[in-house]
Amino acid sequence: MFLTITTTGTPEHPATDLGFLLHKHPDNAQAFSTSFGTAHVLYPEAEEQRCTAALLLEVDAVTLVRRGKGKGRGGAPDAALAQYVNDRPYAASSLLAVALSNVFSSALRGVCKARPERAAQPLPLRVELPALPARGGPDLVRRLFEPLGWAVTVEAVALDTEFPEWGDSRYVRLVLESQTLTLSEALRHLYVLLPVLDDAKHYWVAPDEVDKLLRAGAGWLPGHPEQKLITSRYLSRRWSLTREAMDRLELIRLAETDDSEVEEIDNAVEAETEREEKPTPLAVHRREAILTALRDHAAARVLDLGCGEGHLVRELLKEPRFTEIVGVDVSVRALTIASRRLKLDRMGERQAARVHLFQGSLAYTDKRLKGYDAAVLSEVIEHLDLPRLPALEYAVFGSARPRTVVVTTPNVEYNVRWETLPAGHVRHRDHRFEWTREEFRAWAETVGERHGYGVEFRPVGPDDPEVGPPTQMAVFTLTTIEKDKEAKAA
C-alpha cells in the first residue's frame, strides 16, 4: 500500500516543515513494525519549494492470515483461497488507516512542539493514492471528500486494459488537493474514509470504535451530508454501534447549534423519553417465529440457508437444544461479517463446535446439506429470479430433504401500510418479486405436493385484518409416508 502527501512552501515557510509536522525527518528513511507488517516513511523529494512524504506499507500476508486464526481475510470462514489471493497487501484499506494513526499519531492530533503555529495553519496539500477500493465508485469518492474542502481527481481502474469491454474494477486512483485544510484535518479524513470506501475492516469492530470515530470526525462528521453512510460503514454495519454513534453525533450537532455543551443538551432530555416503548422490529418478530417453529418440530440440527450476516445463527446459538447450526451463503463477504458478529475467533471450543459457516449456492445440489432436522430460508426466495426458483426448490426439498423447512417472505399486500414505501415499489431493491398471500400459498402447496411435504402457514408480525401480516411463513414437514420411504432406502 502506498500513499504520498505533498506540500509546497516559501522561504518564510519552507515545504520541509512537513517533516516537523509529521515528526519524521526528511533525511531519514524510517521503518516501523506493525501487527500486520512494516510501515516505511521516506521522502522522495524534500526541497524548500516542494516536499513529499511517502508512507509505504508492506503487509505480511502470512501474519495477517495467522492473526485471523487461519480463517482468511478478516476471519472469513472456509475461504481458503482468500488466505493467499486477496487485495489486502496492495490496495489502501483499514490496514493503511491504522498505519497512519500509528506512524503519524502526533500529526493526526495536530500536535507539533517544534512548529505549533504551522500545525494550526492550513497547508497546500496534495494526497495521492494509486490503488483504493471504492465500493460505490468515483461518484461516492467525490460525495465523501468534496464536502470536506478537497478538490477530487478520481479515475476508475479498468478490470483489464486488454479487455476494455469488461468494464471498470472496484478500484480507483485518487488525488486530493486542498488549500484550506490543516495536516491534522487531512489525516483524520483519510483515517475515517479509507475503510469507509473499502466498506471493510481487517479487525473486529468493538464498542470503542465509536469513540475513535467521533474523535477523528470531530469538526467535520456531524455536518457531513453522508454522515449516516460513513458511520454505518466505519462501524462495519453493526446496527447497535451505528445507532449509538448517530445519537451522539446528533447531540453534538444540537450543542453546536445552541452554543451549548453536549452534557447540557443530554441532561435536558426528559427521563420519560427513555421509557417510551418502541415497536418491536419486524426482524425480531421474524426470528422469534422461526425459533418457535423449530422448537415445535423438535429440530436439533439446523441449516440457515442464505444466512447473510448471521443474525439468526446468533439466536440459535443461545439455545442448547440446537446442537448443530450451519450457516450457508453465496457471499463470502456476508460470511466474513457473520464470523465477526459471532466472534468465532474468540468462541470457546465447545460452543464453536456447534456452529459452521460455509459458502454455497442454493441453485445447486450440495451433499453437505443432507441429513439435517430442519432448514430455514428466511427472506431468501424473493432475491431469486423466478426462473431460478425451481433449482432452489429441488436443491432444498428434493436433494437435501430436511424433515422440516421454514420459509419466510414478504407479504406484498402489507406494503400499503409502509408510509415511506412508494406505491408499486418492493421493499428492497434486490427483491425480484414479492408475493400476495394467495400466490405464496399456491407456490408452497405445489412444492409440498411435489416433494412429499405437508405445509402450514403462520403470520409473522401484526396480522392486519385487511392485508394480513407483513411477513408470511410456511412450515413444511416431511410426511410420514416419505419418512418411511427414506428409512427403507437407508
CSV table of C-alpha atoms in Angstrom, one decimal:
chain,number,residue,atom,x,y,z
A,1,MET,CA,0.0,0.0,0.0
A,2,PHE,CA,1.3,3.4,-0.9
A,3,LEU,CA,0.3,7.0,-0.1
A,4,THR,CA,2.0,10.3,-0.6
A,5,ILE,CA,1.5,13.7,1.0
A,6,THR,CA,2.9,16.7,-0.8
A,7,THR,CA,3.0,20.4,0.2
A,8,THR,CA,4.7,23.5,-1.2
A,9,GLY,CA,6.4,26.3,0.6
A,10,THR,CA,8.1,29.7,0.6
A,11,PRO,CA,11.4,31.0,2.0
A,12,GLU,CA,9.4,32.1,5.1
A,13,HIS,CA,7.6,28.8,5.4
A,14,PRO,CA,9.6,26.1,3.7
A,15,ALA,CA,7.8,23.0,2.5
A,16,THR,CA,10.3,20.9,4.5
A,17,ASP,CA,8.3,22.0,7.6
A,18,LEU,CA,6.2,18.9,6.7
A,19,GLY,CA,9.0,16.9,8.4
A,20,PHE,CA,8.4,18.7,11.7
A,21,LEU,CA,4.6,18.3,11.4
A,22,LEU,CA,4.9,14.6,10.7
A,23,HIS,CA,7.7,14.1,13.3
A,24,LYS,CA,9.7,12.3,10.7
A,25,HIS,CA,13.0,13.8,9.4
A,26,PRO,CA,13.2,14.2,5.6
A,27,ASP,CA,16.8,13.0,5.6
A,28,ASN,CA,16.0,9.6,7.1
A,29,ALA,CA,14.1,6.6,5.8
A,30,GLN,CA,12.4,5.1,8.8
A,31,ALA,CA,10.7,1.7,9.3
A,32,PHE,CA,8.0,0.9,11.9
A,33,SER,CA,6.7,-2.5,12.9
A,34,THR,CA,3.0,-3.1,12.9
A,35,SER,CA,1.0,-6.2,13.9
A,36,PHE,CA,0.5,-6.9,10.2
A,37,GLY,CA,3.7,-5.9,8.5
A,38,THR,CA,6.2,-2.9,8.2
A,39,ALA,CA,5.4,0.7,7.6
A,40,HIS,CA,8.1,2.8,5.9
A,41,VAL,CA,8.3,6.6,5.8
A,42,LEU,CA,10.5,8.2,3.3
A,43,TYR,CA,10.8,11.5,1.4
A,44,PRO,CA,11.1,11.2,-2.4
A,45,GLU,CA,11.6,15.0,-2.5
A,46,ALA,CA,12.4,17.5,0.2
A,47,GLU,CA,13.1,21.0,-1.0
A,48,GLU,CA,12.2,24.4,0.2
A,49,GLN,CA,9.6,24.8,-2.6
A,50,ARG,CA,8.2,21.3,-2.5
A,51,CYS,CA,8.3,18.4,-0.1
A,52,THR,CA,6.7,14.9,-0.4
A,53,ALA,CA,6.3,12.3,2.4
A,54,ALA,CA,5.5,8.8,1.4
A,55,LEU,CA,4.0,6.0,3.5
A,56,LEU,CA,4.7,2.6,2.2
A,57,LEU,CA,3.1,-0.3,4.0
A,58,GLU,CA,4.4,-3.8,3.4
A,59,VAL,CA,1.7,-6.2,4.6
A,60,ASP,CA,2.9,-9.6,5.7
A,61,ALA,CA,0.1,-11.8,4.2
A,62,VAL,CA,1.1,-14.8,6.3
A,63,THR,CA,0.9,-12.8,9.5
A,64,LEU,CA,-2.4,-11.4,8.5
A,65,VAL,CA,-3.8,-14.9,8.0
A,66,ARG,CA,-2.4,-16.1,11.3
A,67,ARG,CA,-4.0,-13.2,13.1
A,68,GLY,CA,-7.3,-14.4,11.6
A,69,LYS,CA,-6.6,-17.9,13.0
A,70,GLY,CA,-6.5,-19.5,9.6
A,71,LYS,CA,-9.9,-18.2,8.6
A,72,GLY,CA,-8.8,-16.0,5.7
A,73,ARG,CA,-9.4,-12.3,5.2
A,74,GLY,CA,-10.7,-10.7,8.4
A,75,GLY,CA,-11.6,-14.2,9.7
A,76,ALA,CA,-13.7,-15.3,6.7
A,77,PRO,CA,-14.9,-18.9,7.3
A,78,ASP,CA,-13.9,-21.6,4.8
A,79,ALA,CA,-12.4,-19.2,2.4
A,80,ALA,CA,-9.1,-21.0,1.9
A,81,LEU,CA,-8.2,-19.2,-1.4
A,82,ALA,CA,-8.8,-15.8,0.3
A,83,GLN,CA,-5.8,-16.5,2.6
A,84,TYR,CA,-3.5,-16.3,-0.4
A,85,VAL,CA,-5.3,-14.3,-3.1
A,86,ASN,CA,-6.7,-11.0,-1.9
A,87,ASP,CA,-6.2,-7.3,-2.3
A,88,ARG,CA,-5.2,-6.5,1.3
A,89,PRO,CA,-1.4,-6.2,0.7
A,90,TYR,CA,-1.9,-3.9,-2.3
A,91,ALA,CA,-4.9,-1.6,-2.0
A,92,ALA,CA,-5.5,1.1,0.6
A,93,SER,CA,-7.8,-0.1,3.3
A,94,SER,CA,-8.2,-0.2,7.1
A,95,LEU,CA,-4.7,-1.5,7.3
A,96,LEU,CA,-3.3,1.7,5.9
A,97,ALA,CA,-5.6,3.8,8.1
A,98,VAL,CA,-4.3,2.0,11.2
A,99,ALA,CA,-0.7,2.5,10.0
A,100,LEU,CA,-1.5,6.2,9.5
A,101,SER,CA,-2.7,6.6,13.1
A,102,ASN,CA,0.3,4.6,14.5
A,103,VAL,CA,3.1,6.3,12.5
A,104,PHE,CA,1.7,9.8,12.4
A,105,SER,CA,-0.2,9.8,15.7
A,106,SER,CA,1.0,13.3,16.8
A,107,ALA,CA,0.2,14.8,13.4
A,108,LEU,CA,-3.2,13.2,13.5
A,109,ARG,CA,-3.9,15.0,16.8
A,110,GLY,CA,-2.5,18.3,15.5
A,111,VAL,CA,0.4,18.3,17.9
A,112,CYS,CA,3.8,19.8,16.9
A,113,LYS,CA,6.0,21.3,19.6
A,114,ALA,CA,8.7,22.5,17.1
A,115,ARG,CA,6.2,24.2,14.8
A,116,PRO,CA,2.9,24.7,16.7
A,117,GLU,CA,1.8,27.6,14.6
A,118,ARG,CA,2.3,25.6,11.4
A,119,ALA,CA,0.3,22.7,12.8
A,120,ALA,CA,-2.7,25.0,13.3
A,121,GLN,CA,-2.5,26.6,9.8
A,122,PRO,CA,-4.0,25.4,6.6
A,123,LEU,CA,-1.4,24.0,4.1
A,124,PRO,CA,-1.4,23.5,0.4
A,125,LEU,CA,-1.8,19.7,0.4
A,126,ARG,CA,-1.8,17.1,-2.3
A,127,VAL,CA,-2.6,13.4,-1.3
A,128,GLU,CA,-2.2,10.6,-3.8
A,129,LEU,CA,-3.4,7.0,-3.5
A,130,PRO,CA,-2.6,4.9,-6.6
A,131,ALA,CA,-4.9,2.0,-5.6
A,132,LEU,CA,-8.0,2.4,-3.5
A,133,PRO,CA,-11.0,0.1,-3.2
A,134,ALA,CA,-14.2,2.2,-3.6
A,135,ARG,CA,-17.4,0.3,-3.2
A,136,GLY,CA,-19.6,2.9,-4.8
A,137,GLY,CA,-17.2,4.1,-7.4
A,138,PRO,CA,-15.9,7.5,-8.3
A,139,ASP,CA,-19.2,9.2,-7.5
A,140,LEU,CA,-19.1,8.0,-3.9
A,141,VAL,CA,-15.4,9.2,-3.6
A,142,ARG,CA,-16.5,12.7,-4.6
A,143,ARG,CA,-19.5,12.7,-2.3
A,144,LEU,CA,-17.3,11.8,0.6
A,145,PHE,CA,-14.3,14.1,0.1
A,146,GLU,CA,-15.7,17.2,-1.8
A,147,PRO,CA,-17.9,18.4,1.1
A,148,LEU,CA,-14.7,18.5,3.2
A,149,GLY,CA,-12.9,21.0,1.0
A,150,TRP,CA,-11.0,18.7,-1.2
A,151,ALA,CA,-10.6,19.1,-5.0
A,152,VAL,CA,-11.0,15.5,-6.1
A,153,THR,CA,-9.5,13.8,-9.1
A,154,VAL,CA,-10.6,10.2,-9.3
A,155,GLU,CA,-10.1,7.7,-12.1
A,156,ALA,CA,-11.6,4.2,-12.1
A,157,VAL,CA,-9.2,1.4,-12.8
A,158,ALA,CA,-10.2,-1.0,-15.6
A,159,LEU,CA,-10.5,-4.7,-14.8
A,160,ASP,CA,-8.2,-5.4,-17.7
A,161,THR,CA,-6.8,-2.8,-20.1
A,162,GLU,CA,-6.5,-5.5,-22.7
A,163,PHE,CA,-10.3,-6.1,-22.5
A,164,PRO,CA,-12.0,-2.7,-22.0
A,165,GLU,CA,-15.4,-4.3,-22.7
A,166,TRP,CA,-15.1,-5.9,-19.2
A,167,GLY,CA,-15.6,-2.5,-17.7
A,168,ASP,CA,-14.1,-1.0,-14.5
A,169,SER,CA,-13.0,-2.7,-11.4
A,170,ARG,CA,-13.9,-1.5,-7.9
A,171,TYR,CA,-10.6,0.3,-7.5
A,172,VAL,CA,-9.7,3.9,-8.3
A,173,ARG,CA,-6.7,6.1,-8.5
A,174,LEU,CA,-7.2,9.1,-6.3
A,175,VAL,CA,-5.7,12.6,-6.0
A,176,LEU,CA,-6.9,15.0,-3.3
A,177,GLU,CA,-5.9,18.7,-3.3
A,178,SER,CA,-6.7,21.4,-0.8
A,179,GLN,CA,-5.5,24.9,0.2
A,180,THR,CA,-7.8,25.2,3.3
A,181,LEU,CA,-7.1,22.2,5.5
A,182,THR,CA,-4.6,21.6,8.2
A,183,LEU,CA,-2.5,18.4,8.1
A,184,SER,CA,-4.3,17.1,11.1
A,185,GLU,CA,-7.7,17.5,9.4
A,186,ALA,CA,-6.4,15.8,6.2
A,187,LEU,CA,-5.1,12.8,8.1
A,188,ARG,CA,-8.3,12.5,10.1
A,189,HIS,CA,-10.3,12.5,6.9
A,190,LEU,CA,-8.1,9.7,5.5
A,191,TYR,CA,-8.2,7.7,8.7
A,192,VAL,CA,-12.0,7.5,8.7
A,193,LEU,CA,-12.8,7.4,4.9
A,194,LEU,CA,-10.3,4.8,3.7
A,195,PRO,CA,-12.1,1.9,5.4
A,196,VAL,CA,-15.4,3.5,4.6
A,197,LEU,CA,-14.7,3.4,0.9
A,198,ASP,CA,-13.4,-0.1,1.2
A,199,ASP,CA,-16.5,-1.0,3.3
A,200,ALA,CA,-14.5,-3.4,5.3
A,201,LYS,CA,-12.1,-3.6,8.3
A,202,HIS,CA,-9.4,-6.2,8.9
A,203,TYR,CA,-10.3,-6.4,12.6
A,204,TRP,CA,-13.3,-6.9,14.8
A,205,VAL,CA,-15.2,-3.7,15.4
A,206,ALA,CA,-15.6,-3.3,19.2
A,207,PRO,CA,-17.7,-0.6,21.0
A,208,ASP,CA,-14.6,1.6,21.5
A,209,GLU,CA,-14.7,2.2,17.7
A,210,VAL,CA,-17.5,4.6,18.3
A,211,ASP,CA,-15.2,6.8,20.4
A,212,LYS,CA,-12.4,6.5,17.7
A,213,LEU,CA,-14.9,7.6,15.0
A,214,LEU,CA,-16.1,10.6,17.0
A,215,ARG,CA,-12.6,11.7,17.8
A,216,ALA,CA,-11.4,11.5,14.2
A,217,GLY,CA,-14.7,13.0,13.0
A,218,ALA,CA,-14.7,16.0,15.4
A,219,GLY,CA,-15.4,19.2,13.5
A,220,TRP,CA,-16.5,17.6,10.2
A,221,LEU,CA,-18.5,14.4,10.6
A,222,PRO,CA,-21.6,15.9,12.4
A,223,GLY,CA,-22.4,18.2,9.4
A,224,HIS,CA,-21.3,15.8,6.6
A,225,PRO,CA,-24.1,15.1,4.1
A,226,GLU,CA,-23.1,11.4,4.0
A,227,GLN,CA,-22.9,11.1,7.8
A,228,LYS,CA,-25.1,8.0,8.1
A,229,LEU,CA,-23.3,6.1,5.3
A,230,ILE,CA,-19.9,7.0,6.8
A,231,THR,CA,-21.0,6.0,10.3
A,232,SER,CA,-22.5,2.7,9.2
A,233,ARG,CA,-19.6,1.6,7.1
A,234,TYR,CA,-16.9,2.7,9.5
A,235,LEU,CA,-18.6,0.5,12.2
A,236,SER,CA,-19.0,-2.4,9.8
A,237,ARG,CA,-22.7,-2.0,9.7
A,238,ARG,CA,-23.1,-3.0,13.4
A,239,TRP,CA,-26.6,-1.6,14.0
A,240,SER,CA,-26.3,-1.0,17.7
A,241,LEU,CA,-23.0,0.8,17.4
A,242,THR,CA,-24.2,2.8,14.4
A,243,ARG,CA,-27.3,3.9,16.4
A,244,GLU,CA,-25.2,4.9,19.4
A,245,ALA,CA,-22.8,7.0,17.1
A,246,MET,CA,-25.7,8.7,15.3
A,247,ASP,CA,-27.3,9.6,18.6
A,248,ARG,CA,-24.1,11.1,19.9
A,249,LEU,CA,-23.5,13.0,16.6
A,250,GLU,CA,-27.0,14.5,16.8
A,251,LEU,CA,-26.2,15.7,20.4
A,252,ILE,CA,-23.0,17.3,19.1
A,253,ARG,CA,-24.9,19.0,16.3
A,254,LEU,CA,-27.6,20.3,18.6
A,255,ALA,CA,-25.0,21.6,21.1
A,256,GLU,CA,-23.2,23.4,18.3
A,257,THR,CA,-26.4,24.9,17.1
A,258,ASP,CA,-27.4,26.0,20.6
A,259,ASP,CA,-23.8,27.1,21.5
A,260,SER,CA,-24.0,24.8,24.5
A,261,GLU,CA,-22.1,21.8,25.9
A,262,VAL,CA,-23.1,18.3,24.9
A,263,GLU,CA,-23.7,17.4,28.6
A,264,GLU,CA,-26.3,20.2,28.9
A,265,ILE,CA,-28.2,19.0,25.9
A,266,ASP,CA,-28.1,15.4,27.0
A,267,ASN,CA,-29.3,16.2,30.5
A,268,ALA,CA,-32.2,18.2,29.1
A,269,VAL,CA,-33.9,15.1,27.8
A,270,GLU,CA,-36.8,14.0,29.9
A,271,ALA,CA,-36.3,10.7,31.8
A,272,GLU,CA,-39.7,9.6,30.5
A,273,THR,CA,-38.4,9.7,26.9
A,274,GLU,CA,-36.1,6.7,27.6
A,275,ARG,CA,-39.1,4.7,29.0
A,276,GLU,CA,-41.2,5.1,25.9
A,277,GLU,CA,-41.8,1.7,24.3
A,278,LYS,CA,-40.5,1.3,20.8
A,279,PRO,CA,-42.3,-1.1,18.4
A,280,THR,CA,-40.5,-4.4,18.1
A,281,PRO,CA,-38.6,-4.6,14.8
A,282,LEU,CA,-40.1,-6.9,12.2
A,283,ALA,CA,-36.7,-8.8,12.0
A,284,VAL,CA,-37.1,-9.7,15.7
A,285,HIS,CA,-40.7,-10.9,15.1
A,286,ARG,CA,-39.4,-13.0,12.3
A,287,ARG,CA,-36.6,-14.6,14.2
A,288,GLU,CA,-38.9,-15.4,17.1
A,289,ALA,CA,-41.4,-17.0,14.8
A,290,ILE,CA,-38.7,-19.1,13.2
A,291,LEU,CA,-37.4,-20.3,16.6
A,292,THR,CA,-40.9,-21.2,17.7
A,293,ALA,CA,-41.4,-23.3,14.5
A,294,LEU,CA,-38.1,-25.1,15.1
A,295,ARG,CA,-38.9,-25.8,18.7
A,296,ASP,CA,-42.4,-27.1,17.7
A,297,HIS,CA,-40.8,-29.6,15.4
A,298,ALA,CA,-38.0,-30.6,17.9
A,299,ALA,CA,-35.2,-29.7,15.5
A,300,ALA,CA,-31.7,-30.1,16.8
A,301,ARG,CA,-29.5,-29.9,13.7
A,302,VAL,CA,-30.4,-26.8,11.7
A,303,LEU,CA,-29.4,-25.2,8.4
A,304,ASP,CA,-29.7,-21.5,7.9
A,305,LEU,CA,-29.7,-21.2,4.1
A,306,GLY,CA,-28.9,-17.7,3.0
A,307,CYS,CA,-27.7,-16.9,6.5
A,308,GLY,CA,-26.4,-13.4,5.5
A,309,GLU,CA,-24.6,-11.7,8.4
A,310,GLY,CA,-25.5,-14.4,10.9
A,311,HIS,CA,-28.4,-12.8,12.9
A,312,LEU,CA,-30.4,-16.0,13.1
A,313,VAL,CA,-27.3,-18.2,13.7
A,314,ARG,CA,-26.5,-16.0,16.7
A,315,GLU,CA,-30.0,-16.5,18.1
A,316,LEU,CA,-29.9,-20.3,17.6
A,317,LEU,CA,-26.6,-20.5,19.4
A,318,LYS,CA,-28.3,-19.1,22.5
A,319,GLU,CA,-30.4,-22.3,22.9
A,320,PRO,CA,-28.6,-25.5,23.8
A,321,ARG,CA,-31.4,-27.5,22.1
A,322,PHE,CA,-29.8,-26.6,18.8
A,323,THR,CA,-26.8,-28.9,18.8
A,324,GLU,CA,-25.5,-28.2,15.3
A,325,ILE,CA,-26.1,-25.0,13.4
A,326,VAL,CA,-24.8,-24.5,9.8
A,327,GLY,CA,-24.9,-21.1,8.1
A,328,VAL,CA,-24.7,-21.2,4.3
A,329,ASP,CA,-24.5,-18.1,2.0
A,330,VAL,CA,-23.2,-17.5,-1.5
A,331,SER,CA,-21.5,-14.3,-0.4
A,332,VAL,CA,-18.0,-14.7,1.2
A,333,ARG,CA,-18.4,-11.1,2.4
A,334,ALA,CA,-21.6,-11.8,4.2
A,335,LEU,CA,-19.9,-14.9,5.8
A,336,THR,CA,-17.0,-12.7,6.9
A,337,ILE,CA,-19.4,-10.3,8.7
A,338,ALA,CA,-21.2,-13.2,10.2
A,339,SER,CA,-17.9,-14.7,11.5
A,340,ARG,CA,-17.1,-11.3,13.1
A,341,ARG,CA,-20.6,-10.9,14.5
A,342,LEU,CA,-20.5,-14.3,16.1
A,343,LYS,CA,-16.9,-13.7,17.3
A,344,LEU,CA,-15.9,-17.2,16.1
A,345,ASP,CA,-12.2,-16.5,16.7
A,346,ARG,CA,-12.9,-15.9,20.4
A,347,MET,CA,-15.6,-18.5,20.9
A,348,GLY,CA,-15.0,-21.4,23.4
A,349,GLU,CA,-14.1,-24.8,21.9
A,350,ARG,CA,-17.4,-26.4,22.9
A,351,GLN,CA,-19.5,-23.6,21.6
A,352,ALA,CA,-17.5,-23.3,18.4
A,353,ALA,CA,-18.1,-27.0,17.7
A,354,ARG,CA,-21.8,-26.3,17.4
A,355,VAL,CA,-21.6,-23.8,14.5
A,356,HIS,CA,-20.2,-24.0,11.0
A,357,LEU,CA,-20.3,-21.4,8.2
A,358,PHE,CA,-19.6,-22.2,4.6
A,359,GLN,CA,-20.1,-20.8,1.1
A,360,GLY,CA,-22.6,-22.4,-1.2
A,361,SER,CA,-25.2,-21.6,-3.8
A,362,LEU,CA,-28.8,-22.8,-3.3
A,363,ALA,CA,-29.2,-23.0,-7.0
A,364,TYR,CA,-27.2,-26.3,-6.9
A,365,THR,CA,-27.5,-29.5,-5.0
A,366,ASP,CA,-24.9,-29.9,-2.2
A,367,LYS,CA,-24.3,-33.1,-0.4
A,368,ARG,CA,-23.2,-31.1,2.7
A,369,LEU,CA,-26.8,-30.1,3.2
A,370,LYS,CA,-28.2,-33.6,3.6
A,371,GLY,CA,-29.2,-35.2,6.9
A,372,TYR,CA,-30.4,-32.2,8.9
A,373,ASP,CA,-33.5,-31.9,11.0
A,374,ALA,CA,-34.5,-28.5,9.7
A,375,ALA,CA,-33.6,-25.8,7.2
A,376,VAL,CA,-34.6,-22.2,7.2
A,377,LEU,CA,-35.0,-19.9,4.2
A,378,SER,CA,-35.6,-16.6,5.8
A,379,GLU,CA,-36.2,-13.7,3.3
A,380,VAL,CA,-34.3,-15.6,0.6
A,381,ILE,CA,-36.6,-16.8,-2.2
A,382,GLU,CA,-37.6,-13.2,-3.2
A,383,HIS,CA,-34.0,-12.5,-4.0
A,384,LEU,CA,-34.0,-15.1,-6.8
A,385,ASP,CA,-35.2,-14.6,-10.4
A,386,LEU,CA,-38.4,-16.6,-10.8
A,387,PRO,CA,-36.9,-18.9,-13.5
A,388,ARG,CA,-34.2,-20.0,-10.9
A,389,LEU,CA,-36.6,-20.8,-8.2
A,390,PRO,CA,-37.2,-24.4,-9.3
A,391,ALA,CA,-33.5,-25.1,-8.9
A,392,LEU,CA,-33.6,-23.9,-5.3
A,393,GLU,CA,-36.7,-26.0,-4.7
A,394,TYR,CA,-35.0,-29.1,-5.9
A,395,ALA,CA,-31.7,-28.4,-4.1
A,396,VAL,CA,-33.6,-28.0,-0.7
A,397,PHE,CA,-36.7,-30.1,-0.9
A,398,GLY,CA,-35.6,-32.7,-3.5
A,399,SER,CA,-31.9,-33.2,-2.6
A,400,ALA,CA,-31.2,-32.1,0.9
A,401,ARG,CA,-34.7,-33.1,2.2
A,402,PRO,CA,-34.6,-32.0,5.9
A,403,ARG,CA,-37.5,-33.1,8.0
A,404,THR,CA,-38.7,-29.5,8.4
A,405,VAL,CA,-38.3,-26.5,6.2
A,406,VAL,CA,-39.2,-23.0,7.3
A,407,VAL,CA,-39.7,-20.3,4.6
A,408,THR,CA,-40.5,-16.7,5.2
A,409,THR,CA,-41.0,-14.0,2.6
A,410,PRO,CA,-42.6,-10.5,2.4
A,411,ASN,CA,-46.4,-10.2,2.0
A,412,VAL,CA,-46.7,-7.7,-0.8
A,413,GLU,CA,-50.3,-6.9,0.3
A,414,TYR,CA,-49.0,-5.3,3.5
A,415,ASN,CA,-46.8,-2.8,1.6
A,416,VAL,CA,-49.6,-0.3,1.6
A,417,ARG,CA,-49.1,0.0,5.4
A,418,TRP,CA,-45.5,1.2,5.0
A,419,GLU,CA,-45.8,5.0,4.9
A,420,THR,CA,-42.3,5.5,3.5
A,421,LEU,CA,-42.6,2.9,0.7
A,422,PRO,CA,-43.8,4.5,-2.6
A,423,ALA,CA,-46.7,2.8,-4.3
A,424,GLY,CA,-45.7,-0.1,-6.6
A,425,HIS,CA,-42.2,-0.4,-5.1
A,426,VAL,CA,-40.8,-3.6,-3.5
A,427,ARG,CA,-39.3,-3.4,0.0
A,428,HIS,CA,-35.7,-3.9,-1.1
A,429,ARG,CA,-34.1,-3.0,-4.4
A,430,ASP,CA,-32.7,-6.6,-4.7
A,431,HIS,CA,-36.1,-8.2,-4.4
A,432,ARG,CA,-37.0,-9.9,-7.7
A,433,PHE,CA,-40.7,-10.4,-6.7
A,434,GLU,CA,-43.0,-10.1,-3.7
A,435,TRP,CA,-46.0,-12.4,-3.4
A,436,THR,CA,-49.5,-12.0,-2.2
A,437,ARG,CA,-50.7,-14.4,0.4
A,438,GLU,CA,-52.6,-16.4,-2.3
A,439,GLU,CA,-49.5,-16.6,-4.5
A,440,PHE,CA,-47.3,-17.7,-1.7
A,441,ARG,CA,-49.8,-20.3,-0.6
A,442,ALA,CA,-50.1,-21.7,-4.1
A,443,TRP,CA,-46.4,-22.0,-4.5
A,444,ALA,CA,-45.8,-23.6,-1.1
A,445,GLU,CA,-48.6,-26.2,-1.6
A,446,THR,CA,-47.3,-27.1,-5.1
A,447,VAL,CA,-43.8,-27.6,-3.7
A,448,GLY,CA,-45.0,-29.6,-0.8
A,449,GLU,CA,-47.1,-31.9,-3.0
A,450,ARG,CA,-44.3,-32.4,-5.5
A,451,HIS,CA,-41.7,-33.4,-2.9
A,452,GLY,CA,-43.8,-35.1,-0.2
A,453,TYR,CA,-44.2,-32.3,2.4
A,454,GLY,CA,-47.2,-31.1,4.3
A,455,VAL,CA,-47.4,-27.4,4.8
A,456,GLU,CA,-48.9,-25.0,7.3
A,457,PHE,CA,-49.0,-21.2,7.2
A,458,ARG,CA,-48.3,-18.8,10.0
A,459,PRO,CA,-48.4,-15.0,10.2
A,460,VAL,CA,-45.3,-13.1,11.3
A,461,GLY,CA,-45.7,-9.6,12.8
A,462,PRO,CA,-49.0,-7.8,13.4
A,463,ASP,CA,-51.8,-9.6,11.4
A,464,ASP,CA,-53.8,-6.8,9.8
A,465,PRO,CA,-57.4,-7.8,9.2
A,466,GLU,CA,-57.4,-6.4,5.7
A,467,VAL,CA,-54.0,-7.0,4.2
A,468,GLY,CA,-52.6,-9.7,6.5
A,469,PRO,CA,-49.1,-9.8,8.3
A,470,PRO,CA,-46.0,-8.0,7.0
A,471,THR,CA,-44.2,-11.4,6.6
A,472,GLN,CA,-45.7,-14.7,5.7
A,473,MET,CA,-44.3,-18.0,6.8
A,474,ALA,CA,-44.7,-21.6,5.5
A,475,VAL,CA,-43.6,-24.5,7.6
A,476,PHE,CA,-43.0,-27.7,5.5
A,477,THR,CA,-43.0,-31.1,7.3
A,478,LEU,CA,-41.9,-34.3,5.6
A,479,THR,CA,-45.0,-36.6,5.5
A,480,THR,CA,-45.0,-39.9,7.3
A,481,ILE,CA,-45.1,-41.8,4.0
A,482,GLU,CA,-42.0,-40.0,2.8
A,483,LYS,CA,-40.2,-40.6,6.1
A,484,ASP,CA,-40.9,-44.4,5.8
A,485,LYS,CA,-39.7,-44.4,2.2
A,486,GLU,CA,-36.4,-42.8,3.2
A,487,ALA,CA,-36.0,-45.1,6.2
A,488,LYS,CA,-36.3,-48.1,4.0
A,489,ALA,CA,-34.0,-46.7,1.4
A,490,ALA,CA,-31.4,-46.1,4.1
